[in-house]
mmCIF file of C-alpha atoms and ligand atoms in Angstrom:
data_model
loop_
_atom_site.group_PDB
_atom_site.id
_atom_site.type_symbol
_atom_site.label_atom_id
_atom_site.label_comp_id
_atom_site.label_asym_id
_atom_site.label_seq_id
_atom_site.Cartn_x
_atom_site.Cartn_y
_atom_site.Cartn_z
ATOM 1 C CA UNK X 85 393.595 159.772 -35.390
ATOM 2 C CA UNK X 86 395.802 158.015 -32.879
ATOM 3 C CA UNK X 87 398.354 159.870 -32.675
ATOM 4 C CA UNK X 88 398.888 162.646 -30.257
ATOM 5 C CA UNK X 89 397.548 165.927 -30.998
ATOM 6 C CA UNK X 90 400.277 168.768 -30.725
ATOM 7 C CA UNK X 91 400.313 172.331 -30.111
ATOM 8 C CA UNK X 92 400.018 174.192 -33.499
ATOM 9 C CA UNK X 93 403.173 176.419 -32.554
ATOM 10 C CA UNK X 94 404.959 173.027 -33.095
ATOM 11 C CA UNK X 95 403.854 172.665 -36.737
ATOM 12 C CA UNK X 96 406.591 173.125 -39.297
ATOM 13 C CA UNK X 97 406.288 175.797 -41.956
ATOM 14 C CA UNK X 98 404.558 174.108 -44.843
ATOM 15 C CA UNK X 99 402.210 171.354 -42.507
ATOM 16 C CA UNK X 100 398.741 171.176 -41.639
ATOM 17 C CA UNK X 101 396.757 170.485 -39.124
ATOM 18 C CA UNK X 102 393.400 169.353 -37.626
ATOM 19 C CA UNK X 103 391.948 171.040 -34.698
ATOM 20 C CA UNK X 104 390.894 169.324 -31.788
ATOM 21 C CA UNK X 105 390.949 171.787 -29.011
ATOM 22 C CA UNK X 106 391.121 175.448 -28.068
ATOM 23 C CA UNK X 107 393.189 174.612 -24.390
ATOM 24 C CA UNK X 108 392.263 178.758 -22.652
ATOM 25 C CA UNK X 109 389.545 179.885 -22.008
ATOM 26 C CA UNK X 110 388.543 184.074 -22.303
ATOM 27 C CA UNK X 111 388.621 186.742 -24.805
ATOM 28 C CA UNK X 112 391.787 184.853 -26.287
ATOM 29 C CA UNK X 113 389.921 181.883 -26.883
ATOM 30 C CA UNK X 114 387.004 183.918 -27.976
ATOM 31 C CA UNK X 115 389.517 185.479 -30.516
ATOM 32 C CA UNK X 116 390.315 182.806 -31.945
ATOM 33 C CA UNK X 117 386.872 180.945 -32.537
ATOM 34 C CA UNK X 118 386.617 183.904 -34.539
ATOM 35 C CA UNK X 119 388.877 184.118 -36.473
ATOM 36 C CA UNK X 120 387.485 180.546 -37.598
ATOM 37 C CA UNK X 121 389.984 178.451 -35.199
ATOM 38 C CA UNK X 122 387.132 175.615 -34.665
ATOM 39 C CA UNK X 123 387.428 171.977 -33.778
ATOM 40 C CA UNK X 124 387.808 170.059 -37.249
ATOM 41 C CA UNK X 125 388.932 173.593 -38.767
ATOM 42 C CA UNK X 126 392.294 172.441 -40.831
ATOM 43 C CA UNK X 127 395.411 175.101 -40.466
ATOM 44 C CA UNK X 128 397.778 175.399 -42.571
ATOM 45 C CA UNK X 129 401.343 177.035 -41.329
ATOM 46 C CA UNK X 130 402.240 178.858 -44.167
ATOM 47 C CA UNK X 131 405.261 181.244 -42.940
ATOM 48 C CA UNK X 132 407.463 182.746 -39.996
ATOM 49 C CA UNK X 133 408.395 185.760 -39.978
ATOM 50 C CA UNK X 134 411.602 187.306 -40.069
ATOM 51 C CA UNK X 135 412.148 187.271 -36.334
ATOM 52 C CA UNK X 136 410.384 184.119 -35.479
ATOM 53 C CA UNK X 137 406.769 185.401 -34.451
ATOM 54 C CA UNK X 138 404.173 186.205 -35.231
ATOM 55 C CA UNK X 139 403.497 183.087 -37.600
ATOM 56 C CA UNK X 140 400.960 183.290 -40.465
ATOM 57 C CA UNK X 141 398.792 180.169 -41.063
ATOM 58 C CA UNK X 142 395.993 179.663 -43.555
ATOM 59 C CA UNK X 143 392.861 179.676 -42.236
ATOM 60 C CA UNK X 144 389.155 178.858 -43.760
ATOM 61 C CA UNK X 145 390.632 180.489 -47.215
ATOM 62 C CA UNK X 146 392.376 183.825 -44.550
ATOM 63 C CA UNK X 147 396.129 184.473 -44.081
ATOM 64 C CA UNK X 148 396.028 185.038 -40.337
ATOM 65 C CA UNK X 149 399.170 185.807 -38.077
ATOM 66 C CA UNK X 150 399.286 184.102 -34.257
ATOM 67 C CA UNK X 151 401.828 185.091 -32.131
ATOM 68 C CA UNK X 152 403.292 181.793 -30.163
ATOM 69 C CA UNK X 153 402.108 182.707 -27.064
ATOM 70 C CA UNK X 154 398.704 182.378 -29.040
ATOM 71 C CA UNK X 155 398.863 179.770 -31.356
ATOM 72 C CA UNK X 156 400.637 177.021 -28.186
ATOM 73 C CA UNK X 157 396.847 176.905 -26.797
ATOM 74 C CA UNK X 158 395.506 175.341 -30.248
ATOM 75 C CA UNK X 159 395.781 171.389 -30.345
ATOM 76 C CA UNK X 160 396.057 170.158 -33.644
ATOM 77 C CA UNK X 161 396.477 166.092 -35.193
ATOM 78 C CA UNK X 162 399.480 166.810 -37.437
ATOM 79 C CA UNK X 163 397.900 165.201 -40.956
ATOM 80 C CA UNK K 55 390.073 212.424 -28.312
ATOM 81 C CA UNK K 56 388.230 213.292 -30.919
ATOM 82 C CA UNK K 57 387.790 210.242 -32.402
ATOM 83 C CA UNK K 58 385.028 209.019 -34.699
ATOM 84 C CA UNK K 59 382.587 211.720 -34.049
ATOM 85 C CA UNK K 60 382.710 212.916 -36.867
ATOM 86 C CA UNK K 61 381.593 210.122 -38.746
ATOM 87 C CA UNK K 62 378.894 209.141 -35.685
ATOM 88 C CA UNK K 63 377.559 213.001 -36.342
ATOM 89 C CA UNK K 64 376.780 212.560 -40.185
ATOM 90 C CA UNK K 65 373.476 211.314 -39.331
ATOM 91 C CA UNK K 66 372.136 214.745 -38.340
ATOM 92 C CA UNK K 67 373.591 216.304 -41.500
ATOM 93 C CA UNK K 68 370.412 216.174 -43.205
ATOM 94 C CA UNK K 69 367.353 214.358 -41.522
ATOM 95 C CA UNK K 70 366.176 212.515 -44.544
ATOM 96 C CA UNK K 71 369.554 210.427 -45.005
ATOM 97 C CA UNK K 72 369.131 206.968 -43.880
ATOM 98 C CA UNK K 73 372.576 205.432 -43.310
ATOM 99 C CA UNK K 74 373.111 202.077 -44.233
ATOM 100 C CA UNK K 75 376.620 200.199 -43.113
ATOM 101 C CA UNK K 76 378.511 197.317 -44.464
ATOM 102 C CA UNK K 77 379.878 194.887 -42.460
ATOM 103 C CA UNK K 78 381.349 191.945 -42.788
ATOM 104 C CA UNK K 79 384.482 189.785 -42.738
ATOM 105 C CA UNK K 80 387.295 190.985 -44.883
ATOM 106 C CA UNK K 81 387.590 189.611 -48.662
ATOM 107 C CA UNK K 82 383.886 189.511 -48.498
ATOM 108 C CA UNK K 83 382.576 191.590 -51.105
ATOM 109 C CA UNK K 84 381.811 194.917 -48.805
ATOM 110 C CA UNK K 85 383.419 197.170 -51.117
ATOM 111 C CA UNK K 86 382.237 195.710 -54.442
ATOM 112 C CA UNK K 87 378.852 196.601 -53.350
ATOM 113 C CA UNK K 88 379.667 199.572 -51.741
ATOM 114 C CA UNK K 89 381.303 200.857 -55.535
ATOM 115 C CA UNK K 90 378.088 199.185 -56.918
ATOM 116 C CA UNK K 91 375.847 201.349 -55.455
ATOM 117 C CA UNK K 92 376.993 204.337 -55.034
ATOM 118 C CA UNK K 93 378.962 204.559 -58.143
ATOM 119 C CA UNK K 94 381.033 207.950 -58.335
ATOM 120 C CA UNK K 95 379.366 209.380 -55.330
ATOM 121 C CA UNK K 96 382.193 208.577 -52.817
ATOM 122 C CA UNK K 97 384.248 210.351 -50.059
ATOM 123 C CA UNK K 98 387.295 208.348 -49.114
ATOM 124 C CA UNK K 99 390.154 209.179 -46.180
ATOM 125 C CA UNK K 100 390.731 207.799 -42.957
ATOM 126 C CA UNK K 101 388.959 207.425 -40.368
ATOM 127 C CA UNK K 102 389.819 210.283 -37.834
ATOM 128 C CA UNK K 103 393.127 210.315 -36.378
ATOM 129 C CA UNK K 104 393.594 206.603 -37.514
ATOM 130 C CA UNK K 105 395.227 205.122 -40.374
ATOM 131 C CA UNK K 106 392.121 202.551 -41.109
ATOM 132 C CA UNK K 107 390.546 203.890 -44.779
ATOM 133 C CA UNK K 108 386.971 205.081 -45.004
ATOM 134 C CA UNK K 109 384.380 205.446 -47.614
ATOM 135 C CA UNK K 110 381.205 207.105 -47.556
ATOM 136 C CA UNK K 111 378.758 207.112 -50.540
ATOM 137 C CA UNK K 112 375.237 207.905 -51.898
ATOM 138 C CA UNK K 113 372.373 206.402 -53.874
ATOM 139 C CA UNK K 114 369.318 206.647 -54.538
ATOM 140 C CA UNK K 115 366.882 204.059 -54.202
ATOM 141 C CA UNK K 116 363.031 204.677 -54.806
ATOM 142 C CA UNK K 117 363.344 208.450 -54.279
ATOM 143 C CA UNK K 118 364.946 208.410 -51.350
ATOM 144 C CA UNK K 119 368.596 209.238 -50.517
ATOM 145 C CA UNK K 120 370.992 206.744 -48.589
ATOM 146 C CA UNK K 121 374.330 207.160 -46.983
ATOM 147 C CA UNK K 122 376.527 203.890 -47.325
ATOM 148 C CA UNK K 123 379.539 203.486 -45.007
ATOM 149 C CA UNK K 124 382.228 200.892 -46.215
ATOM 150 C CA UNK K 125 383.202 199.593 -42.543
ATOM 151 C CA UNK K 126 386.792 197.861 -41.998
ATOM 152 C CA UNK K 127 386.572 193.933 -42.409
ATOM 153 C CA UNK K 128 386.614 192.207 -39.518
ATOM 154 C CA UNK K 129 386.206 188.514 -38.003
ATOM 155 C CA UNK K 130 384.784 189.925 -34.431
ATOM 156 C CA UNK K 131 382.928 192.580 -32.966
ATOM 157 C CA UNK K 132 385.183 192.517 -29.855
ATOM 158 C CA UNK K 133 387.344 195.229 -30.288
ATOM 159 C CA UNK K 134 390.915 193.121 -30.751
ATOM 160 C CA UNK K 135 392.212 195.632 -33.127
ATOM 161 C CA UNK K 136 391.592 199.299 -34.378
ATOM 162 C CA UNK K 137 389.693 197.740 -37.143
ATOM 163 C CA UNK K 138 387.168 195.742 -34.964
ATOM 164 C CA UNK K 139 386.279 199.098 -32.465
ATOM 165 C CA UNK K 140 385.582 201.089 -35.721
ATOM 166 C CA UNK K 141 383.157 198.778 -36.552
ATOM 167 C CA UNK K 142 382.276 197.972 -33.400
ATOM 168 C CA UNK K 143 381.481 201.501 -32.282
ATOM 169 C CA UNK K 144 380.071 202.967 -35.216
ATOM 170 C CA UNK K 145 377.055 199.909 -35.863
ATOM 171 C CA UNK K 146 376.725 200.175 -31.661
ATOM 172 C CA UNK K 147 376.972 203.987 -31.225
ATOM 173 C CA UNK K 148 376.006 205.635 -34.717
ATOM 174 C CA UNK K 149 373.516 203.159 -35.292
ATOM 175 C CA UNK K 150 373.273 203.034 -38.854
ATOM 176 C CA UNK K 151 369.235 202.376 -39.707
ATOM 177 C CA UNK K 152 370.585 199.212 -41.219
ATOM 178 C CA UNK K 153 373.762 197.439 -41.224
ATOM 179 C CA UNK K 154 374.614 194.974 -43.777
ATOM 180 C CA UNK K 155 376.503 192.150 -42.990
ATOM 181 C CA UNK K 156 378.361 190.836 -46.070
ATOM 182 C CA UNK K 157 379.051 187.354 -46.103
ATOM 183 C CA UNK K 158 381.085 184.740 -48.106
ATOM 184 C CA UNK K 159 378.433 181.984 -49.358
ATOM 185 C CA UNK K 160 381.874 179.452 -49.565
ATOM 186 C CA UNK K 161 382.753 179.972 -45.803
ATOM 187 C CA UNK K 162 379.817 180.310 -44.217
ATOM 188 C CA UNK K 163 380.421 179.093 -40.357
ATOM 189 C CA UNK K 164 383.172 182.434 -39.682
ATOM 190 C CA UNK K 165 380.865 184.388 -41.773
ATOM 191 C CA UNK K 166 378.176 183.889 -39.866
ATOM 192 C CA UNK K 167 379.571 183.722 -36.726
ATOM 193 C CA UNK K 168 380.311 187.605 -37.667
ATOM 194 C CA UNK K 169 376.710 188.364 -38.135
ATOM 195 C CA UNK K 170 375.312 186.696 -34.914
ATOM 196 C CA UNK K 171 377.598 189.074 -32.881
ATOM 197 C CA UNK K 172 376.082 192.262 -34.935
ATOM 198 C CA UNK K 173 372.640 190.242 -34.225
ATOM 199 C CA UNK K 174 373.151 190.164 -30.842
ATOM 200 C CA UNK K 175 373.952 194.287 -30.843
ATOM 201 C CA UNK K 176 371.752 195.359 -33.457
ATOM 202 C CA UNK K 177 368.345 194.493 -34.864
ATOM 203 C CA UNK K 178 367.933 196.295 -38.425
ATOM 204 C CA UNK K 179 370.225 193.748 -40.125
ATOM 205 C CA UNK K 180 370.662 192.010 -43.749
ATOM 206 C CA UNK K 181 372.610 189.520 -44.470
ATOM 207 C CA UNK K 182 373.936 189.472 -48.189
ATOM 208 C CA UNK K 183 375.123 186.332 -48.930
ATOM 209 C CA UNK K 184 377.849 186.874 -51.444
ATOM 210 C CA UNK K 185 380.220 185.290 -53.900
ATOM 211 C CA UNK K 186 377.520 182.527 -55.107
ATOM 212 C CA UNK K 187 379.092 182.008 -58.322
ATOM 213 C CA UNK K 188 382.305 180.843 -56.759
ATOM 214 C CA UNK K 189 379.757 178.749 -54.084
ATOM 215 C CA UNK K 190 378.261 177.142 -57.052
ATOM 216 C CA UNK K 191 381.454 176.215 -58.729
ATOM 217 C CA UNK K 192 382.456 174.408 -55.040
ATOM 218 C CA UNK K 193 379.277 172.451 -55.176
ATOM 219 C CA UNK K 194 377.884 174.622 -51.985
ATOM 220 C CA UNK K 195 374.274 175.344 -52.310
ATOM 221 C CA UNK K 196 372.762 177.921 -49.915
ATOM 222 C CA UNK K 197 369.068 177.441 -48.441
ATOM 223 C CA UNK K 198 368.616 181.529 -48.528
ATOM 224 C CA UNK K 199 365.013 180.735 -46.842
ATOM 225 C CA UNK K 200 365.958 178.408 -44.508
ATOM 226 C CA UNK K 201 368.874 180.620 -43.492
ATOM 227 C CA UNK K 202 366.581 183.909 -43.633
ATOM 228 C CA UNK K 203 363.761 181.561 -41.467
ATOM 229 C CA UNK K 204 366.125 180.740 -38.873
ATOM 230 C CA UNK K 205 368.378 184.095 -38.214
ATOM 231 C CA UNK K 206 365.006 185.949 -38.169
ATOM 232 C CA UNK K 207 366.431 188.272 -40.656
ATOM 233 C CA UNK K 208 366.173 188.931 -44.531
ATOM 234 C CA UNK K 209 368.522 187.281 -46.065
ATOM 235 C CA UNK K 210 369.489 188.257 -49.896
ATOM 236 C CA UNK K 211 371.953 185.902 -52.433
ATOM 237 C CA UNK K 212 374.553 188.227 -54.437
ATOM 238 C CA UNK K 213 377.102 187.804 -56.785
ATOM 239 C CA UNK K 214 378.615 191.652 -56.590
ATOM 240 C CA UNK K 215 380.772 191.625 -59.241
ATOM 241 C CA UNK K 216 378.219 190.640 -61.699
ATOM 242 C CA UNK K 217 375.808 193.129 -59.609
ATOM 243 C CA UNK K 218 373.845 189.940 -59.319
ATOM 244 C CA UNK K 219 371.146 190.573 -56.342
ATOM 245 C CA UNK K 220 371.792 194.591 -55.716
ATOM 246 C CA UNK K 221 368.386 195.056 -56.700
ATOM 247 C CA UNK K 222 366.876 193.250 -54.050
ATOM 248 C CA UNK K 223 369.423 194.232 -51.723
ATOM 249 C CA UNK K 224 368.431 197.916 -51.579
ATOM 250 C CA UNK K 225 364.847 196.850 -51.638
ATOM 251 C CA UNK K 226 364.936 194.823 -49.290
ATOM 252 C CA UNK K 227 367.127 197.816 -46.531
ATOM 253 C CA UNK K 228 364.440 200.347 -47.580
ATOM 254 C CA UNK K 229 362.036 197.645 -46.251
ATOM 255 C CA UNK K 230 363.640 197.482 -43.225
ATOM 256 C CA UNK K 231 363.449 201.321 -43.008
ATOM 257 C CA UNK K 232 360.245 201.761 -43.707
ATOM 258 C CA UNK K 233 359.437 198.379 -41.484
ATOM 259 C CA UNK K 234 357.502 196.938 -43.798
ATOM 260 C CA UNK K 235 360.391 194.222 -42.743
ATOM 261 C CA UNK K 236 360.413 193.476 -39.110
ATOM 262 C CA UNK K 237 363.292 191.525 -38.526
ATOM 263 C CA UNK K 238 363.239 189.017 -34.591
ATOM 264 C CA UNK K 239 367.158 188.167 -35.042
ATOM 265 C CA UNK K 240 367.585 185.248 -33.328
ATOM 266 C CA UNK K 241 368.848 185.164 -30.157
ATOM 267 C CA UNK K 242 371.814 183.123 -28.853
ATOM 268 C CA UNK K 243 371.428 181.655 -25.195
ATOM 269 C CA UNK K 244 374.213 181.000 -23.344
ATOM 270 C CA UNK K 245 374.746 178.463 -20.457
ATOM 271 C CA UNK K 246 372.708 179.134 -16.997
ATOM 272 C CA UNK K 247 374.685 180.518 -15.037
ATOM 273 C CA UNK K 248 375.690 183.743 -18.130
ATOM 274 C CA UNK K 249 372.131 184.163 -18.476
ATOM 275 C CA UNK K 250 371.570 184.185 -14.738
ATOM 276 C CA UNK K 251 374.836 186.941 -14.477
ATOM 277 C CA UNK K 252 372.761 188.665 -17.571
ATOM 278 C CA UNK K 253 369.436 188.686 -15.408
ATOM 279 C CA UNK K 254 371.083 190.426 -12.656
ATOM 280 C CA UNK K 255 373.331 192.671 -14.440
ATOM 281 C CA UNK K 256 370.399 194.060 -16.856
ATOM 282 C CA UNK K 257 368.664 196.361 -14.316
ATOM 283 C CA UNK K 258 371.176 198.679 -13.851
ATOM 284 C CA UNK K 259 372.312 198.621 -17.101
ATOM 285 C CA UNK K 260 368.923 199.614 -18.651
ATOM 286 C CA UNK K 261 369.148 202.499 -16.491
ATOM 287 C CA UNK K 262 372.967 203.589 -17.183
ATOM 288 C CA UNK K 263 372.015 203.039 -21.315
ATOM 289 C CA UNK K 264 368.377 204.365 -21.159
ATOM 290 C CA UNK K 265 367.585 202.758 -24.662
ATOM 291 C CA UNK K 266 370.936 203.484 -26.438
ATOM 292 C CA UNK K 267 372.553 200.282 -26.609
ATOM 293 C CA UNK K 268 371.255 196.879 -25.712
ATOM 294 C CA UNK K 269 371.711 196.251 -22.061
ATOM 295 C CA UNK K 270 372.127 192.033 -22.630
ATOM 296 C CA UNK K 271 374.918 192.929 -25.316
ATOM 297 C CA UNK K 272 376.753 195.176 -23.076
ATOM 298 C CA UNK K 273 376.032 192.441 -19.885
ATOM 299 C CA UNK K 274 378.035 189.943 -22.156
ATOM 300 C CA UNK K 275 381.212 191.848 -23.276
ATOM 301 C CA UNK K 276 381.751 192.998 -19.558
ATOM 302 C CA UNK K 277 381.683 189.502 -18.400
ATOM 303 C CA UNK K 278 383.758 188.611 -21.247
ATOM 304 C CA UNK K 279 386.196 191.352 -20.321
ATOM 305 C CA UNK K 280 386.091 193.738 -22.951
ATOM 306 C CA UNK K 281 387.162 197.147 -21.182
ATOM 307 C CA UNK K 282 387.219 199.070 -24.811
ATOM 308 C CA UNK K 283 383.385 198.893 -24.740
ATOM 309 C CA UNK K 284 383.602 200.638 -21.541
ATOM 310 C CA UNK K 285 385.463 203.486 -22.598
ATOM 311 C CA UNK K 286 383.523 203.655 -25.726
ATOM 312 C CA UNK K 287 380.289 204.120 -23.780
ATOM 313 C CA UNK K 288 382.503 206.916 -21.499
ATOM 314 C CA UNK K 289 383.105 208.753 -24.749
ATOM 315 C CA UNK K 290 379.901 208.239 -26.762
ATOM 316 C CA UNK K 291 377.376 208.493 -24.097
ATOM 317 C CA UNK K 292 378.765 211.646 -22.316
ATOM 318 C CA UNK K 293 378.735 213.223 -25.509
ATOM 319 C CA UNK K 294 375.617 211.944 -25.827
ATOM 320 C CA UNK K 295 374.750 214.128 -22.419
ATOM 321 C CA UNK K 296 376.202 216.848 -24.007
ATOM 322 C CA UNK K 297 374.022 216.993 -26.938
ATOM 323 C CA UNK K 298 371.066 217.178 -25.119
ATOM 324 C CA UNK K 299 372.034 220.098 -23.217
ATOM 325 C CA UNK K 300 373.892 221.907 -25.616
ATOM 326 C CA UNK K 301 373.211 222.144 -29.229
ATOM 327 C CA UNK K 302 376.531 220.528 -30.102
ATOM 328 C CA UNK K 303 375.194 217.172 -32.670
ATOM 329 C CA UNK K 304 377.446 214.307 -32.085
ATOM 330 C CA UNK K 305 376.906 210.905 -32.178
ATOM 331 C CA UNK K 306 372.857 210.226 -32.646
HETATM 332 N N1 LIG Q 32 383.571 185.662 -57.945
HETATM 333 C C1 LIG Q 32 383.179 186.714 -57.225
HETATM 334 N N2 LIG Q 32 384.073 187.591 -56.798
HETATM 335 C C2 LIG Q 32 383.659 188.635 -56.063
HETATM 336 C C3 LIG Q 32 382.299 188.824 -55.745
HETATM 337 N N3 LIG Q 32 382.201 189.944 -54.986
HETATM 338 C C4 LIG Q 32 383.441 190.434 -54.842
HETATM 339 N N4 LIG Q 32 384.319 189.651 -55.503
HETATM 340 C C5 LIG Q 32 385.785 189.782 -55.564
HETATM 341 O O1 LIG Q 32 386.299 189.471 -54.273
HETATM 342 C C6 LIG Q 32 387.448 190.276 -53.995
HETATM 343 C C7 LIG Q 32 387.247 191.005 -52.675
HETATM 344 O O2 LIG Q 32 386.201 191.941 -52.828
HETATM 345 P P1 LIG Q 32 386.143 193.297 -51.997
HETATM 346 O O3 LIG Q 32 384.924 194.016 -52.424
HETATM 347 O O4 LIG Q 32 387.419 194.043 -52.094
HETATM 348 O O5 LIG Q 32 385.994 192.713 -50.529
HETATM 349 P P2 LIG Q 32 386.010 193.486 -49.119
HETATM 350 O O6 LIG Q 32 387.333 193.184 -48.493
HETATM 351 O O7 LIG Q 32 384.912 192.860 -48.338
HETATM 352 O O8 LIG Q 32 385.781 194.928 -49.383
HETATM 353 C C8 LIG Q 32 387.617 191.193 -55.178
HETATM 354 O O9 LIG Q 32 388.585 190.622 -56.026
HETATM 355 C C9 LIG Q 32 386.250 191.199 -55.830
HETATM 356 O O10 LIG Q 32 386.307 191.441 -57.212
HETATM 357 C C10 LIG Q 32 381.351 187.867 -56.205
HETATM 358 O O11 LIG Q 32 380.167 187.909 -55.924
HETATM 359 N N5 LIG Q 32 381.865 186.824 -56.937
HETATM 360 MG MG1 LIG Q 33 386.990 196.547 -48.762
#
């Protein structure tokens, strides 16, 4: 993996990614461990919706929506 | 607001009902057992003055009369969404004699991340760990012992739809009733300096909760910041006060 990791709001519709690192800290970051957001987890963006946000990304097997302001604080390697 | 004390009340109904919850992530299972068991014998709505379903159910299981209670699925305990605090408040604040946590056998590390926050707030729990025919066809193989050994819980392996496991299931949350299972869940420990704000916090707390809910769970969601368990305890634990003065039978 040498290329830069990127935040997963960057990821196009229909890309994956692996996660390297949850960048906040709190309940938001405790939110998202939950919901399976782990380093090595692989995300998949799967649609935007109507309006641009919140976007809905495969997760562990779960369709889960992230709002931008969420999903920016999730590094991923593009793969 | 009235809120769920209806539900919380049920308990009282009739003494002899042990009530038994399902928990778990959604897409689990939860409500494949839940029809499994209790068959015909269901009540379904909302859940008061919210738009989240409910069920309610009976069966019977070696003479004795349970109430199951399909919760909402959730990935947290934390109270993110209208969901979560159902759960949330009825396994903290109707304390269910048991609560099952349902759990998919092919995605076991959010799964289980699940149960160890019910662990951590309750300690009559089972862990059903379901969908092992799909786990089997994905080459996963799950060490039920091992797993059962090191949560310091029962542990049970179901397939649901094939009603593979029920059996043991109910078994094994009468034995947990009856204690002839005394589950030690294991317990999580956090960095120094969160136990150390646990240590000092636990006092008081102990004497604001006087037995109700478990002072190091509630020590952890306030540092975390989680001001909906606050208002919870406002509403459930005054009521609470209530109760015992009046003959009004709310939550407990
Ligand atoms: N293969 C398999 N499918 C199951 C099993 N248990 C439940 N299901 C299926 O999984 C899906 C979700 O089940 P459901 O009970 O609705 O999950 P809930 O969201 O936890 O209530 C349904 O299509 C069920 O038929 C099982 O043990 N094996
Ligand atoms: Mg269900």
């Amino acid at each position: 993996m040498a290329n830069k990791p990127l935040p997963l709001s960057n990821l196009a519709v229909g890309t994956k990614g692996k996660v390297e690192s949850i960048l906040i800290d709190g309940l938001l970051r405790r939110r998202l461990l939950d919901l399976g957001v782990v380093p090595g987890s692989v995300i998949e963006v799967v649609r935007v919706s109507p309006n641009g946000d919140p976007t809905a990304y495969l997760i562990k097997g779960a369709l889960i929506g992230l709002r931008e302001n969420e999903a920016k604080h999730i590094l991923v390697h593009p793969i | 607001m009235v809120s769920i004390n209806n539900q919380l009340s049920e308990k009282k109904v009739t003494e002899k009902e042990i009530v038994v919850a399902l928990a778990g992530n959604p897409n689990t299972g939860k409500s494949t057992i839940f029809n499994a068991l209790t068959g015909l014998k269901q009540h379904t709505g909302n859940w008061p003055g919210k738009t989240v379903s409910y069920a309610r159910g009976n069966y019977v299981h070696r003479g004795k009369s349970f109430v199951l209670v399909d919760l909402p699925g959730t990935y947290s305990l934390l109270a993110n969404s209208i969901d979560e605090l159902i759960a949330r408040d009825f396994i903290c604040f109707a304390k269910p004699d048991v609560t099952i946590v349902v759990t998919d056998a092919t995605n076991l590390i959010r799964n289980l991340n699940l149960a160890l926050q019910i662990m951590e707030a309750t300690n009559n729990v089972v862990v059903a760990i379901n969908l092992l025919d799909e786990a089997e066809r994905k080459g996963i193989i799950v060490n039920i012992d091992k797993l059962s050994e090191k949560l310091g819980l029962p542990v049970v392996g179901t397939v649901a739809r094939n009603q593979m496991g029920l059996n043991r299931l109910k078994d094994t949350i009468d034995d947990i009733v009856t204690k002839k299972i005394v589950t030690n869940p294991l317990k999580i420990h956090y960095p120094p300096e969160i136990e150390q704000k646990i240590q000092e916090m636990t006092p008081e707390l102990e004497n604001i909760l006087k037995g109700e809910l478990n002072p190091r769970w509630v020590a952890l969601r306030i540092l975390e910041g989680d001001k909906t368990l606050i208002d919870s305890i406002k509403q459930y634990l005054v009521y609470k006060e209530i109760d015992i003065k009046g003959e009004v039978a709310l939550c407990h």
